[in-house]
Amino acid sequence: MARVTIAAIASEAGVSVPTVSRVLNGRADVAPQTRELVEKLLKQHGYRRRASRQQPGRAALVDLVFNDLDSPWAVELIRGVEDVMHASGVGTVVSAVHRKSAATRQWLQNLYARQSDGVIFVTSDLTTPVYAELQRLNIPVVVVDPAGGAPLDIPTIGATNWAGGLSATRHLTALGHRRIGFIAGPKELLCSRARLDGYRAGLEHSDDSLIRQGDFLYESGFTSGMSLLEMPEPPTAVFASSDTMALGVYEAARHRGLRVPDDLSVIGFDDLPEARWASPPLTTVRQPLAEMGGLAARTALRLAQGGDIETPRVELATELVVRDSTAPPKTA
C-alpha cells in the first residue's frame, strides 16, 4: 500500500501542509481542535514520520539541484545558498540532473539514502512524478527561476525580469537607439520570456527580425551577435539577456571590426563579476543572484522546520547598472 503523504492529510483535514508539519513537530502554535483532527487522521492512516536526520554527529542536509552547472551565475546562487546553510550548521549537496530521466531517478535514490531535509531546484520544470515522490517522502521543495508553472503550493524565488528587460531597453532608447537587437534565453524558462516581454514593451515598434534565440551561454551570444551584425541594416545596439551572451556579442563585434560602444552598444543581464572586468565594463541589469539563493535557503529551512511562508511567489528587484558599453549611436 502506498504511503500516505502529509499533503493528503492536510487536504483531508482542510488545513495547510505546514500546519500538519507543525503538529508532527509538536509545535504549540496550532489550535487544539486542529491538532486533534490532524492527529486523528495521522493515526487513522497509519502515518509514520521519517527518522530524524538531526542525529548526533550528523549534519542536516539540503539538496541544491541544477539542470546543468555550466553557467557562471550558478556559482553566485550556490554562494548565496551556502552562506545561509553554513551559518545554520546545515550541509549543502549540489547536484546536476542534466534533464535526463535516468539521472533524475538516480538523484531521487541518492536523496532518499542521505535523507535530505529539503530540496532547492534551480531553473527546473518540476515534473509531477518527481513532485509526487518528494511529497511522499515529506521533503519540502523551493524552486528558483521555475521553468514552467510550478504547483501552487511550492514556493518560488525569482527576480523582476520583465522590469529588468524594460529598463535595459529604455536605457538604450533614451540614448537614441531605434534598431535594438535582442538575444533571448531558453524559451522554456519563465525568466527568459519575461525579459523578452520587457524588451518588447520598451520599444515603440517591435521588430521580430531583430530577435535571436540563445541559451544564456557565450557561444550563442557570439553566433547570434554575428547574425545580427551581418544584417543589411544591422542594429546599433544589442541587448543580450545574460552577461555571458553579451560578452559573446563583444567578440562578434571584434570579428566585424566594430568597437563597443563607439560602433555598437551592448547591454547584458545578471551583473556577474565578469561584467565589471570586461573591456569595456558591461552595462547590465543586476539580478540579485546571491540574495535569491539565500532567500531560497532560508525558505527551505523554514519549511523543513514546519514553518509557514508569507507568499508562495517572491520576486527580488532588478537594477540597471550603467557602465561603459552603451553610448548614443553615431547616427543619433
CSV table of C-alpha atoms in Angstrom, one decimal:
chain,number,residue,atom,x,y,z
A,1,MET,CA,0.0,0.0,0.0
A,2,ALA,CA,1.3,3.5,-0.9
A,3,ARG,CA,2.4,5.6,2.0
A,4,VAL,CA,0.1,8.5,2.7
A,5,THR,CA,1.6,11.9,2.4
A,6,ILE,CA,1.2,14.9,4.7
A,7,ALA,CA,-0.3,16.7,1.6
A,8,ALA,CA,-3.1,14.2,1.6
A,9,ILE,CA,-3.6,14.5,5.4
A,10,ALA,CA,-3.6,18.3,5.0
A,11,SER,CA,-6.2,18.1,2.2
A,12,GLU,CA,-8.5,15.8,4.2
A,13,ALA,CA,-8.2,18.0,7.3
A,14,GLY,CA,-8.8,21.2,5.3
A,15,VAL,CA,-5.5,22.7,6.6
A,16,SER,CA,-2.1,23.7,5.1
A,17,VAL,CA,0.8,21.3,4.7
A,18,PRO,CA,2.9,23.5,7.2
A,19,THR,CA,0.1,23.1,9.7
A,20,VAL,CA,0.4,19.3,9.5
A,21,SER,CA,4.2,19.6,9.8
A,22,ARG,CA,3.8,21.7,13.0
A,23,VAL,CA,1.6,19.1,14.5
A,24,LEU,CA,4.2,16.4,13.6
A,25,ASN,CA,6.9,18.5,15.1
A,26,GLY,CA,5.0,19.1,18.4
A,27,ARG,CA,4.8,22.8,17.8
A,28,ALA,CA,2.5,24.8,20.2
A,29,ASP,CA,1.1,27.3,17.6
A,30,VAL,CA,-1.7,25.1,16.4
A,31,ALA,CA,-5.3,25.4,17.6
A,32,PRO,CA,-6.4,22.5,19.9
A,33,GLN,CA,-9.3,21.4,17.6
A,34,THR,CA,-7.0,21.4,14.6
A,35,ARG,CA,-4.3,19.5,16.4
A,36,GLU,CA,-6.9,16.9,17.5
A,37,LEU,CA,-8.2,16.4,14.0
A,38,VAL,CA,-4.8,16.1,12.3
A,39,GLU,CA,-3.5,13.7,14.9
A,40,LYS,CA,-6.7,11.6,14.5
A,41,LEU,CA,-6.1,11.5,10.7
A,42,LEU,CA,-2.4,10.7,11.1
A,43,LYS,CA,-3.3,7.7,13.3
A,44,GLN,CA,-6.2,6.6,11.1
A,45,HIS,CA,-3.9,6.5,8.0
A,46,GLY,CA,-1.0,4.9,9.9
A,47,TYR,CA,1.3,7.8,9.0
A,48,ARG,CA,4.8,7.4,10.2
A,49,ARG,CA,7.4,10.1,10.1
A,50,ARG,CA,10.8,9.6,8.5
A,51,ALA,CA,13.5,9.0,11.0
A,52,SER,CA,15.0,12.2,12.3
A,53,ARG,CA,18.0,13.4,10.3
A,54,GLN,CA,19.3,15.5,13.2
A,55,GLN,CA,21.2,12.7,14.7
A,56,PRO,CA,24.2,13.4,17.0
A,57,GLY,CA,27.3,13.9,15.0
A,58,ARG,CA,25.4,14.1,11.7
A,59,ALA,CA,24.7,17.5,10.0
A,60,ALA,CA,21.3,18.2,8.4
A,61,LEU,CA,21.3,18.4,4.6
A,62,VAL,CA,19.6,20.4,1.9
A,63,ASP,CA,19.9,19.5,-1.8
A,64,LEU,CA,20.6,22.2,-4.3
A,65,VAL,CA,19.7,20.9,-7.8
A,66,PHE,CA,20.6,22.4,-11.2
A,67,ASN,CA,19.8,21.1,-14.7
A,68,ASP,CA,23.4,21.9,-15.6
A,69,LEU,CA,26.3,23.5,-13.9
A,70,ASP,CA,27.9,25.2,-16.9
A,71,SER,CA,26.8,28.8,-16.2
A,72,PRO,CA,28.8,31.3,-14.2
A,73,TRP,CA,25.6,32.5,-12.5
A,74,ALA,CA,25.2,29.1,-10.9
A,75,VAL,CA,28.3,29.9,-8.7
A,76,GLU,CA,26.5,33.1,-7.4
A,77,LEU,CA,23.4,31.1,-6.5
A,78,ILE,CA,25.5,28.4,-4.8
A,79,ARG,CA,27.3,31.1,-2.8
A,80,GLY,CA,24.0,32.6,-1.6
A,81,VAL,CA,22.6,29.2,-0.5
A,82,GLU,CA,25.9,28.0,1.1
A,83,ASP,CA,26.3,31.2,3.2
A,84,VAL,CA,22.9,30.7,4.8
A,85,MET,CA,23.3,26.9,5.2
A,86,HIS,CA,26.8,27.2,6.7
A,87,ALA,CA,25.5,29.8,9.2
A,88,SER,CA,22.7,27.4,10.2
A,89,GLY,CA,25.0,24.4,10.5
A,90,VAL,CA,23.4,22.7,7.6
A,91,GLY,CA,25.2,20.9,4.8
A,92,THR,CA,24.6,21.6,1.1
A,93,VAL,CA,24.6,18.9,-1.6
A,94,VAL,CA,25.0,20.3,-5.1
A,95,SER,CA,23.7,18.1,-7.9
A,96,ALA,CA,23.1,18.4,-11.7
A,97,VAL,CA,20.5,16.2,-13.3
A,98,HIS,CA,21.2,17.2,-16.9
A,99,ARG,CA,17.5,17.0,-17.9
A,100,LYS,CA,17.8,13.2,-18.2
A,101,SER,CA,15.2,10.8,-16.7
A,102,ALA,CA,17.8,8.3,-15.7
A,103,ALA,CA,19.8,11.0,-13.9
A,104,THR,CA,16.7,12.1,-12.1
A,105,ARG,CA,15.9,8.6,-10.9
A,106,GLN,CA,19.4,8.2,-9.6
A,107,TRP,CA,19.2,11.5,-7.9
A,108,LEU,CA,16.0,10.5,-6.2
A,109,GLN,CA,17.6,7.3,-4.9
A,110,ASN,CA,20.5,9.3,-3.6
A,111,LEU,CA,18.2,11.8,-2.0
A,112,TYR,CA,16.4,9.0,-0.2
A,113,ALA,CA,19.6,7.4,1.0
A,114,ARG,CA,21.0,10.6,2.5
A,115,GLN,CA,17.6,11.7,3.9
A,116,SER,CA,17.8,15.4,3.0
A,117,ASP,CA,15.7,17.9,4.9
A,118,GLY,CA,14.8,19.9,1.8
A,119,VAL,CA,15.4,20.5,-1.9
A,120,ILE,CA,16.1,23.7,-3.9
A,121,PHE,CA,15.6,23.3,-7.6
A,122,VAL,CA,17.1,25.9,-10.0
A,123,THR,CA,15.5,26.7,-13.4
A,124,SER,CA,13.7,23.4,-13.3
A,125,ASP,CA,10.4,22.2,-14.6
A,126,LEU,CA,9.3,20.2,-11.6
A,127,THR,CA,7.6,17.2,-13.1
A,128,THR,CA,4.5,15.6,-11.5
A,129,PRO,CA,6.3,12.2,-10.7
A,130,VAL,CA,9.2,13.9,-9.0
A,131,TYR,CA,6.9,16.2,-7.1
A,132,ALA,CA,4.7,13.3,-6.0
A,133,GLU,CA,7.8,11.4,-4.8
A,134,LEU,CA,9.1,14.3,-2.8
A,135,GLN,CA,5.6,14.7,-1.2
A,136,ARG,CA,5.6,11.0,-0.4
A,137,LEU,CA,9.0,11.5,1.4
A,138,ASN,CA,7.7,14.6,3.2
A,139,ILE,CA,10.6,16.7,1.8
A,140,PRO,CA,9.8,20.4,1.3
A,141,VAL,CA,10.7,22.0,-2.0
A,142,VAL,CA,11.6,25.5,-3.2
A,143,VAL,CA,12.2,26.5,-6.9
A,144,VAL,CA,14.4,29.3,-8.1
A,145,ASP,CA,13.5,30.7,-11.5
A,146,PRO,CA,11.0,27.9,-12.4
A,147,ALA,CA,11.0,26.7,-16.0
A,148,GLY,CA,7.2,26.4,-16.1
A,149,GLY,CA,4.3,26.8,-13.8
A,150,ALA,CA,5.3,25.2,-10.5
A,151,PRO,CA,2.5,23.7,-8.4
A,152,LEU,CA,0.7,26.4,-6.5
A,153,ASP,CA,1.8,25.1,-3.1
A,154,ILE,CA,5.5,25.2,-3.9
A,155,PRO,CA,7.3,28.5,-3.1
A,156,THR,CA,9.3,30.0,-6.0
A,157,ILE,CA,12.0,32.7,-5.9
A,158,GLY,CA,12.8,34.9,-8.9
A,159,ALA,CA,13.7,38.4,-9.9
A,160,THR,CA,11.7,41.2,-11.6
A,161,ASN,CA,12.8,40.0,-15.1
A,162,TRP,CA,10.1,41.9,-17.0
A,163,ALA,CA,11.0,45.2,-15.3
A,164,GLY,CA,14.7,44.5,-15.9
A,165,GLY,CA,14.1,43.9,-19.6
A,166,LEU,CA,12.1,47.1,-19.8
A,167,SER,CA,14.8,49.2,-18.0
A,168,ALA,CA,17.5,47.9,-20.3
A,169,THR,CA,15.6,48.7,-23.4
A,170,ARG,CA,14.5,52.2,-22.2
A,171,HIS,CA,18.1,52.9,-21.4
A,172,LEU,CA,19.1,52.2,-25.0
A,173,THR,CA,16.1,54.2,-26.5
A,174,ALA,CA,16.9,57.1,-24.2
A,175,LEU,CA,20.4,57.2,-25.7
A,176,GLY,CA,18.8,57.4,-29.2
A,177,HIS,CA,18.9,53.8,-30.4
A,178,ARG,CA,16.0,52.7,-32.5
A,179,ARG,CA,17.2,49.4,-34.0
A,180,ILE,CA,18.0,47.3,-30.9
A,181,GLY,CA,18.8,43.6,-31.3
A,182,PHE,CA,17.7,41.2,-28.6
A,183,ILE,CA,19.2,37.7,-27.8
A,184,ALA,CA,16.7,35.7,-25.8
A,185,GLY,CA,17.4,32.9,-23.3
A,186,PRO,CA,15.9,29.4,-23.4
A,187,LYS,CA,12.3,29.5,-24.4
A,188,GLU,CA,11.1,27.1,-21.7
A,189,LEU,CA,12.2,29.4,-18.8
A,190,LEU,CA,9.7,32.0,-17.4
A,191,CYS,CA,12.6,34.4,-16.8
A,192,SER,CA,13.6,34.3,-20.4
A,193,ARG,CA,10.1,35.0,-21.6
A,194,ALA,CA,9.7,37.9,-19.1
A,195,ARG,CA,12.9,39.6,-20.3
A,196,LEU,CA,11.7,39.3,-23.9
A,197,ASP,CA,8.4,40.8,-23.0
A,198,GLY,CA,10.1,43.6,-21.2
A,199,TYR,CA,12.3,44.3,-24.2
A,200,ARG,CA,9.2,44.5,-26.5
A,201,ALA,CA,7.4,46.7,-24.0
A,202,GLY,CA,10.2,49.2,-24.1
A,203,LEU,CA,10.0,49.7,-27.9
A,204,GLU,CA,7.6,51.9,-29.9
A,205,HIS,CA,7.6,49.3,-32.6
A,206,SER,CA,8.9,45.8,-32.0
A,207,ASP,CA,10.7,44.1,-35.0
A,208,ASP,CA,11.0,40.4,-34.6
A,209,SER,CA,13.7,40.3,-37.3
A,210,LEU,CA,16.0,41.8,-34.6
A,211,ILE,CA,15.4,38.9,-32.2
A,212,ARG,CA,17.7,35.9,-32.0
A,213,GLN,CA,17.3,32.7,-29.8
A,214,GLY,CA,20.2,32.0,-27.4
A,215,ASP,CA,20.8,29.7,-24.4
A,216,PHE,CA,22.4,32.1,-21.9
A,217,LEU,CA,25.9,30.8,-22.9
A,218,TYR,CA,28.8,32.5,-24.6
A,219,GLU,CA,28.7,30.7,-27.9
A,220,SER,CA,25.1,31.5,-28.6
A,221,GLY,CA,25.8,35.2,-27.8
A,222,PHE,CA,28.6,35.1,-30.4
A,223,THR,CA,26.7,33.4,-33.1
A,224,SER,CA,23.5,35.5,-32.5
A,225,GLY,CA,25.6,38.6,-32.4
A,226,MET,CA,27.2,37.7,-35.8
A,227,SER,CA,23.8,37.0,-37.3
A,228,LEU,CA,22.5,40.5,-36.2
A,229,LEU,CA,25.6,42.3,-37.3
A,230,GLU,CA,25.5,40.7,-40.7
A,231,MET,CA,22.0,42.1,-41.4
A,232,PRO,CA,21.8,44.6,-44.3
A,233,GLU,CA,20.7,47.1,-41.8
A,234,PRO,CA,22.3,45.9,-38.5
A,235,PRO,CA,21.2,47.1,-35.1
A,236,THR,CA,23.1,50.0,-33.4
A,237,ALA,CA,22.7,48.2,-30.0
A,238,VAL,CA,22.2,44.7,-28.8
A,239,PHE,CA,20.5,43.6,-25.5
A,240,ALA,CA,21.6,40.1,-24.6
A,241,SER,CA,19.5,38.5,-21.8
A,242,SER,CA,22.6,37.2,-20.0
A,243,ASP,CA,26.0,38.7,-19.3
A,244,THR,CA,27.7,35.7,-20.8
A,245,MET,CA,25.9,36.1,-24.1
A,246,ALA,CA,26.7,39.8,-24.0
A,247,LEU,CA,30.4,39.0,-23.9
A,248,GLY,CA,29.8,36.7,-26.9
A,249,VAL,CA,28.4,39.8,-28.7
A,250,TYR,CA,31.7,41.7,-27.8
A,251,GLU,CA,33.6,39.0,-29.7
A,252,ALA,CA,31.2,39.2,-32.6
A,253,ALA,CA,31.7,42.9,-32.8
A,254,ARG,CA,35.5,42.4,-32.8
A,255,HIS,CA,35.2,40.0,-35.7
A,256,ARG,CA,33.2,42.6,-37.6
A,257,GLY,CA,35.8,45.3,-36.9
A,258,LEU,CA,33.4,47.2,-34.6
A,259,ARG,CA,34.2,48.9,-31.4
A,260,VAL,CA,32.0,48.8,-28.3
A,261,PRO,CA,30.4,51.3,-27.6
A,262,ASP,CA,31.6,53.6,-30.4
A,263,ASP,CA,30.0,51.4,-33.2
A,264,LEU,CA,27.8,49.2,-31.2
A,265,SER,CA,26.2,49.5,-27.7
A,266,VAL,CA,25.8,46.2,-25.7
A,267,ILE,CA,23.9,45.5,-22.6
A,268,GLY,CA,23.6,42.3,-20.6
A,269,PHE,CA,21.6,40.8,-17.7
A,270,ASP,CA,22.8,39.3,-14.4
A,271,ASP,CA,25.8,41.6,-13.3
A,272,LEU,CA,28.2,38.7,-12.9
A,273,PRO,CA,31.7,39.6,-11.6
A,274,GLU,CA,33.0,39.3,-15.2
A,275,ALA,CA,30.7,42.2,-16.3
A,276,ARG,CA,32.7,44.8,-14.4
A,277,TRP,CA,36.0,43.5,-15.6
A,278,ALA,CA,35.1,43.2,-19.2
A,279,SER,CA,36.7,45.7,-21.7
A,280,PRO,CA,34.8,48.0,-21.8
A,281,PRO,CA,33.0,47.3,-18.5
A,282,LEU,CA,29.5,46.0,-19.3
A,283,THR,CA,26.3,47.9,-18.8
A,284,THR,CA,23.9,45.3,-17.4
A,285,VAL,CA,20.7,44.6,-15.4
A,286,ARG,CA,21.7,43.3,-12.0
A,287,GLN,CA,19.6,40.4,-10.6
A,288,PRO,CA,20.5,39.6,-7.0
A,289,LEU,CA,21.6,36.0,-7.6
A,290,ALA,CA,23.3,35.5,-4.2
A,291,GLU,CA,20.3,37.1,-2.4
A,292,MET,CA,17.9,34.8,-4.4
A,293,GLY,CA,19.9,31.8,-3.3
A,294,GLY,CA,20.0,33.0,0.3
A,295,LEU,CA,16.2,33.5,0.4
A,296,ALA,CA,15.6,30.1,-1.2
A,297,ALA,CA,17.8,28.6,1.5
A,298,ARG,CA,16.0,30.3,4.4
A,299,THR,CA,12.6,29.3,2.9
A,300,ALA,CA,13.7,25.7,2.6
A,301,LEU,CA,14.9,25.6,6.2
A,302,ARG,CA,11.7,27.2,7.5
A,303,LEU,CA,9.6,24.7,5.7
A,304,ALA,CA,11.8,21.8,7.0
A,305,GLN,CA,11.1,23.1,10.5
A,306,GLY,CA,7.3,23.1,9.9
A,307,GLY,CA,7.1,26.9,9.5
A,308,ASP,CA,4.8,28.9,7.2
A,309,ILE,CA,5.7,31.1,4.3
A,310,GLU,CA,4.1,34.5,3.7
A,311,THR,CA,3.7,34.2,0.0
A,312,PRO,CA,4.4,31.4,-2.5
A,313,ARG,CA,5.9,33.7,-5.1
A,314,VAL,CA,8.7,36.2,-4.3
A,315,GLU,CA,10.5,38.4,-6.9
A,316,LEU,CA,13.5,40.4,-5.8
A,317,ALA,CA,14.1,43.7,-7.5
A,318,THR,CA,16.5,44.1,-10.5
A,319,GLU,CA,18.6,47.2,-11.1
A,320,LEU,CA,20.1,48.7,-14.2
A,321,VAL,CA,23.9,49.2,-13.7
A,322,VAL,CA,25.3,51.6,-16.3
A,323,ARG,CA,28.9,51.2,-17.3
A,324,ASP,CA,30.9,51.9,-20.4
A,325,SER,CA,29.4,49.6,-23.0
A,326,THR,CA,26.5,51.8,-24.0
A,327,ALA,CA,26.6,55.2,-25.7
A,328,PRO,CA,24.5,57.2,-28.2
A,329,PRO,CA,24.5,55.8,-31.8
A,330,LYS,CA,26.7,57.6,-34.3
A,331,THR,CA,23.6,58.5,-36.4
A,332,ALA,CA,21.7,60.0,-33.4
